[in-house]
Coordinates of C-alpha atoms in Angstrom, one line a residue:
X1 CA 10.2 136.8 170.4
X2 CA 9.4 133.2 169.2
X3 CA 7.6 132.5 172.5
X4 CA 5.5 135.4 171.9
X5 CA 4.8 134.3 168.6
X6 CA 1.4 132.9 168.6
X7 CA -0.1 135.9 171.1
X8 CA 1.3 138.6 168.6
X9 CA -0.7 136.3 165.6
X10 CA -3.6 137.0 168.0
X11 CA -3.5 140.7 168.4
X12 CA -2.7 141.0 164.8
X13 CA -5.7 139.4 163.6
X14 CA -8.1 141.2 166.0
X15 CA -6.6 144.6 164.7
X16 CA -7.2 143.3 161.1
X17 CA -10.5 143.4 162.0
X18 CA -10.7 147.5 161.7
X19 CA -10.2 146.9 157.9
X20 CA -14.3 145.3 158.1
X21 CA -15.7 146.7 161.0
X22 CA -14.1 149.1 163.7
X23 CA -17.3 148.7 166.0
X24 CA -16.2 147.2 169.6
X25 CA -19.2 145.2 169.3
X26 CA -17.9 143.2 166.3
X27 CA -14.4 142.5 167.7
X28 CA -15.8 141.8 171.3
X29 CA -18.7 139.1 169.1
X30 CA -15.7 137.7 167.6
X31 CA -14.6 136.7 171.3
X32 CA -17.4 135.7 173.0
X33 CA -18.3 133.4 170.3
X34 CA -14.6 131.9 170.0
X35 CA -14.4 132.5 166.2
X36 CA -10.6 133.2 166.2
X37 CA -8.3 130.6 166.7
X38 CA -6.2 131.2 169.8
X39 CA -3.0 130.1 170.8
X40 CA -4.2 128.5 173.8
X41 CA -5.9 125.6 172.5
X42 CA -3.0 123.3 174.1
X43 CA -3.9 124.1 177.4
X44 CA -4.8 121.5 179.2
X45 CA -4.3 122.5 183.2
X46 CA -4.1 124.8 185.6
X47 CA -0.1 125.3 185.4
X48 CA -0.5 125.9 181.3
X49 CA -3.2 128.5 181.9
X50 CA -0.6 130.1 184.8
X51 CA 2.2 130.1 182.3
X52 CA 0.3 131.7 179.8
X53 CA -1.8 134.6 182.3
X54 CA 2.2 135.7 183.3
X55 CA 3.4 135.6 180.0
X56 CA 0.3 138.2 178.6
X57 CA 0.7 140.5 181.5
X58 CA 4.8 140.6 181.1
X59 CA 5.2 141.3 178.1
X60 CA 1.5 143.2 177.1
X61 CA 0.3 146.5 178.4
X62 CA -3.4 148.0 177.8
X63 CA -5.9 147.0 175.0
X64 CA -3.9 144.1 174.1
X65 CA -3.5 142.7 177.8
X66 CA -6.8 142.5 177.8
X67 CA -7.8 141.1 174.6
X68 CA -5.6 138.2 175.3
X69 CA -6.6 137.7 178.8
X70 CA -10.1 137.6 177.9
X71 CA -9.2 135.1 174.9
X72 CA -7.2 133.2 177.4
X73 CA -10.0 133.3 180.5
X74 CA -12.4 132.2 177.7
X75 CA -10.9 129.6 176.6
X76 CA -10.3 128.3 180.1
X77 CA -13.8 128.4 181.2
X78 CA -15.2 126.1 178.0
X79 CA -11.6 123.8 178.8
X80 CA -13.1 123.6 182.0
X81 CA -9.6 124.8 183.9
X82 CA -10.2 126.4 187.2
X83 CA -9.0 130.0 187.2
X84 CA -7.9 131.4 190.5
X85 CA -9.4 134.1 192.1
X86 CA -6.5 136.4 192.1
X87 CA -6.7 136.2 188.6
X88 CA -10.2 137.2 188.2
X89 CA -10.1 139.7 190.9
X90 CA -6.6 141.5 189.1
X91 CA -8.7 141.1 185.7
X92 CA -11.9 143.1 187.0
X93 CA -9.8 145.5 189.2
X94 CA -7.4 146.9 186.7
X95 CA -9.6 146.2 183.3
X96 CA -10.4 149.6 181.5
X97 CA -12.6 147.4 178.9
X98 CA -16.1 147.0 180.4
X99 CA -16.9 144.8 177.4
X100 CA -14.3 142.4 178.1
X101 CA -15.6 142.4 181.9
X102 CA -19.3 141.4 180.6
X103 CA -17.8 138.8 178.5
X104 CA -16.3 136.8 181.3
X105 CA -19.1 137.5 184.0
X106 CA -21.4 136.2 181.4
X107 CA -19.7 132.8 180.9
X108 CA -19.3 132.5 184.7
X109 CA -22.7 132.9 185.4
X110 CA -23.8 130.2 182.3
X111 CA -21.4 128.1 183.8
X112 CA -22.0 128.5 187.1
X113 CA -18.4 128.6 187.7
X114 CA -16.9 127.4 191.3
X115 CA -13.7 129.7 191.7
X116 CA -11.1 127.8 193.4
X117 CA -9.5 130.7 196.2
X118 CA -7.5 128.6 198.4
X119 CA -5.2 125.8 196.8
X120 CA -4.1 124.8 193.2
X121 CA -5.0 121.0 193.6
X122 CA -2.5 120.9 196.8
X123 CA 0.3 122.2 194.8
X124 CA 2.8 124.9 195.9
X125 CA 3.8 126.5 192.6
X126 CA 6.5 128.6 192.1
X127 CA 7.8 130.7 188.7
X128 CA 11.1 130.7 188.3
X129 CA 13.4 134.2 187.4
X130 CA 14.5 133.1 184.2
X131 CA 11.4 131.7 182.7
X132 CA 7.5 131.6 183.2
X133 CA 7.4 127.8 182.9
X134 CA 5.4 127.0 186.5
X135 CA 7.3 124.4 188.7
X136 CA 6.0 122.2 192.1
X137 CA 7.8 123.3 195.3
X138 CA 7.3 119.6 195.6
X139 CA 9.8 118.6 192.8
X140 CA 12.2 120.9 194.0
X141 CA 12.3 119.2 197.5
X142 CA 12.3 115.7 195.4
X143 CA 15.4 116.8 193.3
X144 CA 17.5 118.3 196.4
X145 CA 16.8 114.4 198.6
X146 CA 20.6 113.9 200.3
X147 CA 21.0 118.0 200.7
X148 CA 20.2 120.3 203.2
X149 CA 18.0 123.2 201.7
X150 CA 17.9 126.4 203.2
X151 CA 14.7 128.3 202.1
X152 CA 14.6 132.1 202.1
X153 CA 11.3 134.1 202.0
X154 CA 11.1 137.4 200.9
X155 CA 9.5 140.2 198.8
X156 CA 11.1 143.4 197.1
X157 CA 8.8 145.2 198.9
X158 CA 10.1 144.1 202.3
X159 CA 12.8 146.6 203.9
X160 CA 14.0 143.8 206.9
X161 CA 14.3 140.7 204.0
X162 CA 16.8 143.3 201.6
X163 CA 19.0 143.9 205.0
X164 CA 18.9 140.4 205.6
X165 CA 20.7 139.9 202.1
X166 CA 24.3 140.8 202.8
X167 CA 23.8 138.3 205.5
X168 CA 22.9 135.4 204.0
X169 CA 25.3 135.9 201.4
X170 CA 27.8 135.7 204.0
X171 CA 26.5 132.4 204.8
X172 CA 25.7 131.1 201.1
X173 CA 29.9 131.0 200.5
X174 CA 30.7 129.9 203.7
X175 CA 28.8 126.7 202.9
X176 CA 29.2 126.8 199.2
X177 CA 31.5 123.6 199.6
X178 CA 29.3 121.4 201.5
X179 CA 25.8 119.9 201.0
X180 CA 23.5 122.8 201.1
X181 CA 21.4 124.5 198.8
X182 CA 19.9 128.2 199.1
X183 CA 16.3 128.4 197.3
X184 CA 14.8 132.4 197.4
X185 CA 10.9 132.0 197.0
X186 CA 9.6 135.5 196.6
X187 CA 6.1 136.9 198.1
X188 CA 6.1 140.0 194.9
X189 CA 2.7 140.0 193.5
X190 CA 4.0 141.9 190.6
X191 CA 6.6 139.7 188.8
X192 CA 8.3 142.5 187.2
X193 CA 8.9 144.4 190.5
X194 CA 10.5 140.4 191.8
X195 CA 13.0 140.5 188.7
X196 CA 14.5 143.7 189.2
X197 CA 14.9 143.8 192.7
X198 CA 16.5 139.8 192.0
X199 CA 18.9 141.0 189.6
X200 CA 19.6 144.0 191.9
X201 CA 20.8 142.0 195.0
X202 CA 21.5 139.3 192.7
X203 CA 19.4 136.9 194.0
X204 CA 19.3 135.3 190.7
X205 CA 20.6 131.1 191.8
X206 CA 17.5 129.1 192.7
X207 CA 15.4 132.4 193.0
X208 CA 11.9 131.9 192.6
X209 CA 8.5 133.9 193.1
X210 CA 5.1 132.1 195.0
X211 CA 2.1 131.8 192.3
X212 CA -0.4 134.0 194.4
X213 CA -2.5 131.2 196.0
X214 CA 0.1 128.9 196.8
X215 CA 0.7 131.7 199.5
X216 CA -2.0 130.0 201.8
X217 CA -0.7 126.2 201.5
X218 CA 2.8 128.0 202.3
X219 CA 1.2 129.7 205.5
X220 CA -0.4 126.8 206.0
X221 CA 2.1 124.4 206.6
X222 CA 5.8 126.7 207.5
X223 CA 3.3 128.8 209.6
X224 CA 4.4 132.0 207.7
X225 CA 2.7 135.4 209.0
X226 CA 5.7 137.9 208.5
X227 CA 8.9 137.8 206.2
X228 CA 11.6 137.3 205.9
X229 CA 11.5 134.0 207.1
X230 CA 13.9 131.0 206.8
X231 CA 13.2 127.1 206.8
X232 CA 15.9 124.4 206.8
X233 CA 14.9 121.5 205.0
X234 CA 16.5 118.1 206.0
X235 CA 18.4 115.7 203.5
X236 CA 15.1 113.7 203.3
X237 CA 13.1 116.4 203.1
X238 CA 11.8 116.9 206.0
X239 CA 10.8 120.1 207.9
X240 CA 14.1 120.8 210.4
X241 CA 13.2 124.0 211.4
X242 CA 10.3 126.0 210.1
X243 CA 11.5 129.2 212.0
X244 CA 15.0 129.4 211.6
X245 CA 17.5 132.8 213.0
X246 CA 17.8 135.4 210.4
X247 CA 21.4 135.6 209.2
X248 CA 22.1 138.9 211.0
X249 CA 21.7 137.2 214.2
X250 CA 25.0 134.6 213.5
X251 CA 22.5 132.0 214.6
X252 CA 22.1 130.2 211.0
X253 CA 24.6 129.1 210.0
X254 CA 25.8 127.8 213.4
X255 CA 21.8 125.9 213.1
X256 CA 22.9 124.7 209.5
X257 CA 26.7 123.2 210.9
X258 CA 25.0 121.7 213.4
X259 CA 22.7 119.4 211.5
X260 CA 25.3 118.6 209.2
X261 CA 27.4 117.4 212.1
X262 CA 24.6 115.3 213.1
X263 CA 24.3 113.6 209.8
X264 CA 27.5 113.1 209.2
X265 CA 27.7 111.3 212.8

């Protein structure tokens, strides 16, 4: 609960508020002018404000999701942070609290605010299952140089990727011994649908789920338009095969011994 800390201090205050006015308009005021602190004056980028938009709708339902979205979209906009659209567009799809809505749209339109909808500045970002801290796919290839990665696309919501599980399990022990590593990078939308379905197959090692807009620099350059799909990644990091056999086909592995042999040549 320490994490959550700050965000609870939040809410707290803004329900302390009934004690001198209960009016909507004097707690909505309150957030358009910025007169309570926030815990989201560190942010400084576009990962911080992704860490913090994941951790609000995990662990917040209702009224106080969007209080502390809008505090957090706010506080973006005068940081000058780039939301992405899939935020916004979540935000004024699924928000009960017209007042909230005007709030936003307002400092948009004073800002005249240029929503960023296809990239976040080139990176590929992924959350990880045990934590909402954002990480580069980047970094992850940079970490793995001198092993053989073996990337596995996928979404809970995807019927042929969950048969395709037993499969590659198979095919994880059989090369548990030698230089390759297994990275799951999910397609869920909803992160809480992504950890239940990973802990039910246990897909838990190296499991990961795409931050929505990385999803387009992913099509872009594997060429993704259907999952499940699997890339092998070469010990320098480069692409081996961006459309590798599925693990029921008892093509993969014999793709993955081959290149090894190569190597190893």
């Amino acid at each position: 609960m320490t994490k959550l800390k700050g965000y609870l201090d939040e809410y707290n205050n803004f329900n302390k508020l009934n004690t001198f006015d209960d009016s909507k308009k004097y707690k909505v005021n309150l957030v358009a002018n910025g007169l309570m602190k926030t815990p989201f004056e560190k942010m400084t980028s576009q990962i911080d404000f992704i860490n913090n938009y994941d951790t609000i709708n995990t662990y917040f339902k209702n009224l106080s999701q969007y209080f502390l979205t809008t505090k957090l979209f706010y506080t973006a906009l005068k940081k000058e942070i780039k939301i992405p659209d899939s935020c916004l567009s979540n935000f004024y799809r699924n928000n009960k609290y017209p007042e909230y809505k005007k709030i936003i749209k307002n400092l948009l339109r004073e800002k005249k605010y240029l929503i960023e909808n296809t990239s976040y500045s080139g990176n590929q970002l992924l959350v990880p299952l045990h934590n909402n801290k954002v990480i580069d796919f980047d970094k992850i290839v940079k970490d793995n140089i001198g092993k053989v990665l073996i990337i596995d696309f996928w979404a809970s919501w995807c019927v042929p990727c969950i048969k395709e599980i037993k499969y590659l399990e198979k095919i994880k022990q059989e090369f548990k011994s030698r230089n390759v590593v297994f990275i799951s990078l999910s397609l869920d939308v909803e992160s809480q649908r992504w950890k239940k379905a990973s802990y039910q197959y246990d897909i838990i090692l190296n499991s990961y789920r795409v931050v929505d807009n990385s999803k387009f620099l992913f099509s872009n350059i594997y060429k993704i338009d259907q999952i499940p799909r699997f890339v092998i990644i070469g010990i320098n990091g480069e692409i081996i095969n961006d459309n590798a056999p599925y693990p029921s086909t008892g093509l993969l592995n014999q793709h993955i011994d081959l290149y090894l042999k190569k190597i190893n040549n």
